[in-house]
PDB file of C-alpha atoms in Angstrom:
ATOM      1  CA  UNK N   1       0.000   0.000   0.000  1.00 81.00           C
ATOM      2  CA  UNK N   2       1.421   3.341  -1.031  1.00 84.00           C
ATOM      3  CA  UNK N   3       1.578   6.030   1.612  1.00 89.00           C
ATOM      4  CA  UNK N   4       2.862   9.574   1.604  1.00 92.00           C
ATOM      5  CA  UNK N   5       3.233  11.105   5.034  1.00 93.00           C
ATOM      6  CA  UNK N   6       4.481  14.580   5.744  1.00 95.00           C
ATOM      7  CA  UNK N   7       5.781  16.389   8.772  1.00 96.00           C
ATOM      8  CA  UNK N   8       6.906  19.887   9.519  1.00 97.00           C
ATOM      9  CA  UNK N   9       5.296  23.186   8.733  1.00 94.00           C
ATOM     10  CA  UNK N  10       3.911  25.324  11.513  1.00 97.00           C
ATOM     11  CA  UNK N  11       3.997  28.985  12.373  1.00 98.00           C
ATOM     12  CA  UNK N  12       6.783  31.506  11.903  1.00 98.00           C
ATOM     13  CA  UNK N  13       7.306  35.232  11.562  1.00 98.00           C
ATOM     14  CA  UNK N  14       8.078  36.810   8.218  1.00 98.00           C
ATOM     15  CA  UNK N  15      11.678  36.224   7.255  1.00 98.00           C
ATOM     16  CA  UNK N  16      11.845  32.975   9.156  1.00 98.00           C
ATOM     17  CA  UNK N  17      12.261  29.409   7.956  1.00 98.00           C
ATOM     18  CA  UNK N  18      10.314  26.184   8.077  1.00 98.00           C
ATOM     19  CA  UNK N  19      10.791  22.692   6.729  1.00 98.00           C
ATOM     20  CA  UNK N  20       8.473  20.095   5.263  1.00 97.00           C
ATOM     21  CA  UNK N  21       9.484  16.444   5.077  1.00 97.00           C
ATOM     22  CA  UNK N  22       7.625  14.006   2.843  1.00 95.00           C
ATOM     23  CA  UNK N  23       8.134  10.323   3.602  1.00 92.00           C
ATOM     24  CA  UNK N  24       6.907   7.696   1.188  1.00 88.00           C
ATOM     25  CA  UNK N  25       6.449   3.950   1.477  1.00 87.00           C
ATOM     26  CA  UNK N  26       4.947   1.102  -0.457  1.00 84.00           C
ATOM     27  CA  UNK N  27       6.711   1.632  -3.753  1.00 79.00           C
ATOM     28  CA  UNK N  28      10.160   1.914  -5.308  1.00 78.00           C
ATOM     29  CA  UNK N  29      10.946   5.458  -4.242  1.00 74.00           C
ATOM     30  CA  UNK N  30      13.561   6.020  -6.920  1.00 77.00           C
ATOM     31  CA  UNK N  31      10.890   5.509  -9.592  1.00 82.00           C
ATOM     32  CA  UNK N  32       8.730   8.378  -8.386  1.00 87.00           C
ATOM     33  CA  UNK N  33       8.937  12.156  -8.385  1.00 92.00           C
ATOM     34  CA  UNK N  34       7.752  14.099  -5.349  1.00 93.00           C
ATOM     35  CA  UNK N  35       6.330  17.586  -5.263  1.00 96.00           C
ATOM     36  CA  UNK N  36       4.717  19.998  -2.838  1.00 98.00           C
ATOM     37  CA  UNK N  37       1.504  21.903  -3.463  1.00 98.00           C
ATOM     38  CA  UNK N  38      -0.197  24.616  -1.480  1.00 97.00           C
ATOM     39  CA  UNK N  39      -3.550  26.226  -1.217  1.00 96.00           C
ATOM     40  CA  UNK N  40      -3.441  29.834  -0.076  1.00 89.00           C
ATOM     41  CA  UNK N  41      -6.383  32.062   0.832  1.00 81.00           C
ATOM     42  CA  UNK N  42      -8.124  33.366  -2.253  1.00 84.00           C
ATOM     43  CA  UNK N  43      -6.074  31.301  -4.677  1.00 88.00           C
ATOM     44  CA  UNK N  44      -6.297  27.952  -6.378  1.00 90.00           C
ATOM     45  CA  UNK N  45      -3.989  25.070  -5.559  1.00 94.00           C
ATOM     46  CA  UNK N  46      -0.468  25.885  -6.666  1.00 95.00           C
ATOM     47  CA  UNK N  47       2.478  23.638  -7.366  1.00 97.00           C
ATOM     48  CA  UNK N  48       5.357  24.949  -5.269  1.00 97.00           C
ATOM     49  CA  UNK N  49       8.285  22.672  -6.024  1.00 98.00           C
ATOM     50  CA  UNK N  50       9.099  19.268  -7.443  1.00 96.00           C
ATOM     51  CA  UNK N  51      12.156  17.072  -7.774  1.00 94.00           C
ATOM     52  CA  UNK N  52      12.226  14.151 -10.161  1.00 91.00           C
ATOM     53  CA  UNK N  53      14.105  10.884  -9.959  1.00 87.00           C
ATOM     54  CA  UNK N  54      17.163  12.364 -11.687  1.00 89.00           C
ATOM     55  CA  UNK N  55      17.386  15.289  -9.323  1.00 90.00           C
ATOM     56  CA  UNK N  56      15.913  17.864 -11.667  1.00 94.00           C
ATOM     57  CA  UNK N  57      13.830  20.503  -9.977  1.00 96.00           C
ATOM     58  CA  UNK N  58      11.173  23.021 -10.810  1.00 97.00           C
ATOM     59  CA  UNK N  59       9.855  25.825  -8.642  1.00 98.00           C
ATOM     60  CA  UNK N  60       6.953  28.206  -8.777  1.00 97.00           C
ATOM     61  CA  UNK N  61       8.163  31.707  -9.636  1.00 97.00           C
ATOM     62  CA  UNK N  62       6.864  32.959  -6.314  1.00 95.00           C
ATOM     63  CA  UNK N  63       9.273  30.788  -4.318  1.00 97.00           C
ATOM     64  CA  UNK N  64      12.381  30.715  -6.490  1.00 97.00           C
ATOM     65  CA  UNK N  65      15.472  31.641  -4.526  1.00 97.00           C
ATOM     66  CA  UNK N  66      13.706  31.056  -1.204  1.00 98.00           C
ATOM     67  CA  UNK N  67      12.586  27.421  -1.263  1.00 98.00           C
ATOM     68  CA  UNK N  68      14.797  24.403  -1.894  1.00 98.00           C
ATOM     69  CA  UNK N  69      13.624  20.859  -2.501  1.00 97.00           C
ATOM     70  CA  UNK N  70      15.840  17.815  -2.062  1.00 96.00           C
ATOM     71  CA  UNK N  71      15.432  14.086  -1.793  1.00 92.00           C
ATOM     72  CA  UNK N  72      17.137  11.173  -0.085  1.00 91.00           C
ATOM     73  CA  UNK N  73      16.575   7.926  -1.948  1.00 85.00           C
ATOM     74  CA  UNK N  74      17.907   5.841   0.925  1.00 87.00           C
ATOM     75  CA  UNK N  75      15.587   7.328   3.534  1.00 89.00           C
ATOM     76  CA  UNK N  76      12.799   7.736   0.947  1.00 88.00           C
ATOM     77  CA  UNK N  77      12.256  11.310   2.000  1.00 93.00           C
ATOM     78  CA  UNK N  78      11.840  14.583   0.180  1.00 94.00           C
ATOM     79  CA  UNK N  79      12.519  17.788   2.058  1.00 97.00           C
ATOM     80  CA  UNK N  80      11.310  21.286   1.244  1.00 98.00           C
ATOM     81  CA  UNK N  81      13.336  23.963   2.959  1.00 98.00           C
ATOM     82  CA  UNK N  82      11.403  27.227   3.096  1.00 98.00           C
ATOM     83  CA  UNK N  83      13.460  30.306   3.842  1.00 98.00           C
ATOM     84  CA  UNK N  84      12.705  34.011   3.971  1.00 98.00           C
ATOM     85  CA  UNK N  85       9.033  33.205   4.371  1.00 98.00           C
ATOM     86  CA  UNK N  86       6.457  35.845   3.616  1.00 97.00           C
ATOM     87  CA  UNK N  87       2.887  36.281   4.861  1.00 95.00           C
ATOM     88  CA  UNK N  88       1.678  35.410   1.362  1.00 94.00           C
ATOM     89  CA  UNK N  89       3.258  31.964   1.771  1.00 96.00           C
ATOM     90  CA  UNK N  90       0.617  31.184   4.379  1.00 96.00           C
ATOM     91  CA  UNK N  91      -1.440  28.202   3.308  1.00 96.00           C
ATOM     92  CA  UNK N  92      -2.093  24.499   3.451  1.00 97.00           C
ATOM     93  CA  UNK N  93       0.849  22.531   2.068  1.00 98.00           C
ATOM     94  CA  UNK N  94       0.588  18.989   0.747  1.00 98.00           C
ATOM     95  CA  UNK N  95       3.219  16.545  -0.481  1.00 97.00           C
ATOM     96  CA  UNK N  96       2.366  14.465  -3.516  1.00 96.00           C
ATOM     97  CA  UNK N  97       4.024  11.834  -5.663  1.00 93.00           C
ATOM     98  CA  UNK N  98       3.765  10.449  -9.163  1.00 90.00           C
ATOM     99  CA  UNK N  99       5.469   7.682 -11.084  1.00 86.00           C
ATOM    100  CA  UNK N 100       7.996   8.136 -13.837  1.00 83.00           C
ATOM    101  CA  UNK N 101       9.911  11.125 -15.081  1.00 81.00           C
ATOM    102  CA  UNK N 102       8.876  14.707 -14.966  1.00 82.00           C
ATOM    103  CA  UNK N 103       8.937  17.978 -13.150  1.00 90.00           C
ATOM    104  CA  UNK N 104       5.398  19.104 -13.713  1.00 92.00           C
ATOM    105  CA  UNK N 105       3.746  21.318 -11.132  1.00 93.00           C
ATOM    106  CA  UNK N 106       0.296  20.370 -12.407  1.00 92.00           C
ATOM    107  CA  UNK N 107      -1.567  18.367  -9.792  1.00 92.00           C
ATOM    108  CA  UNK N 108      -3.144  16.096 -12.414  1.00 91.00           C
ATOM    109  CA  UNK N 109       0.173  14.259 -12.783  1.00 92.00           C
ATOM    110  CA  UNK N 110       0.284  13.247  -9.132  1.00 94.00           C
ATOM    111  CA  UNK N 111      -1.312  10.077  -7.826  1.00 93.00           C
ATOM    112  CA  UNK N 112      -0.480   9.839  -4.143  1.00 93.00           C
ATOM    113  CA  UNK N 113      -1.145  12.628  -1.673  1.00 95.00           C
ATOM    114  CA  UNK N 114      -0.191  13.214   1.931  1.00 96.00           C
ATOM    115  CA  UNK N 115      -2.474  14.550   4.614  1.00 95.00           C
ATOM    116  CA  UNK N 116      -1.195  18.123   4.416  1.00 95.00           C
ATOM    117  CA  UNK N 117      -0.050  20.605   6.977  1.00 96.00           C
ATOM    118  CA  UNK N 118      -0.659  24.264   7.704  1.00 97.00           C
ATOM    119  CA  UNK N 119       2.040  26.876   7.239  1.00 97.00           C
ATOM    120  CA  UNK N 120       1.342  30.265   8.778  1.00 97.00           C
ATOM    121  CA  UNK N 121       3.626  33.249   8.330  1.00 97.00           C
ATOM    122  CA  UNK N 122       2.844  36.284  10.433  1.00 97.00           C
ATOM    123  CA  UNK N 123       3.937  39.817   9.459  1.00 95.00           C
TER     124      UNK N 123
END
C-alpha cells in the first residue's frame, strides 16, 4: 500500500524558515517524483516545487530563490526547505508523488497525496 506522510510546517514570523518532510512507502521510491503543493487564501492550488528521480527541480516563480527541494533515496524522504518566508506563503501545504519522469507542477500528474499541513507566516 502506497503512503505519503508529511511532517513539519507550523507557524513563523516573516523572514523565518520552516521545513516540510515528505516520507513515502509502499513503492520503489527512486521511480517516483515528489512535489509539494499549497492552497493559499483566495487562490487555487499551486504547485510549489518538485524534484524528479534524476534530481531535476522546478519551482513556482513565487518561491524561487527562497525554497529548496531535495530528496534522499535511501531514507525515501523529500525535504522542502522554506526560507525568507512571507505572509503570502501562508497556506495548506501537501506533499504528492507520481510515477515516472517529470517535473510538472500540475496536480493532475500526481497520484499519491499526503495529509497536508498548515504553514502560517505572520507579518
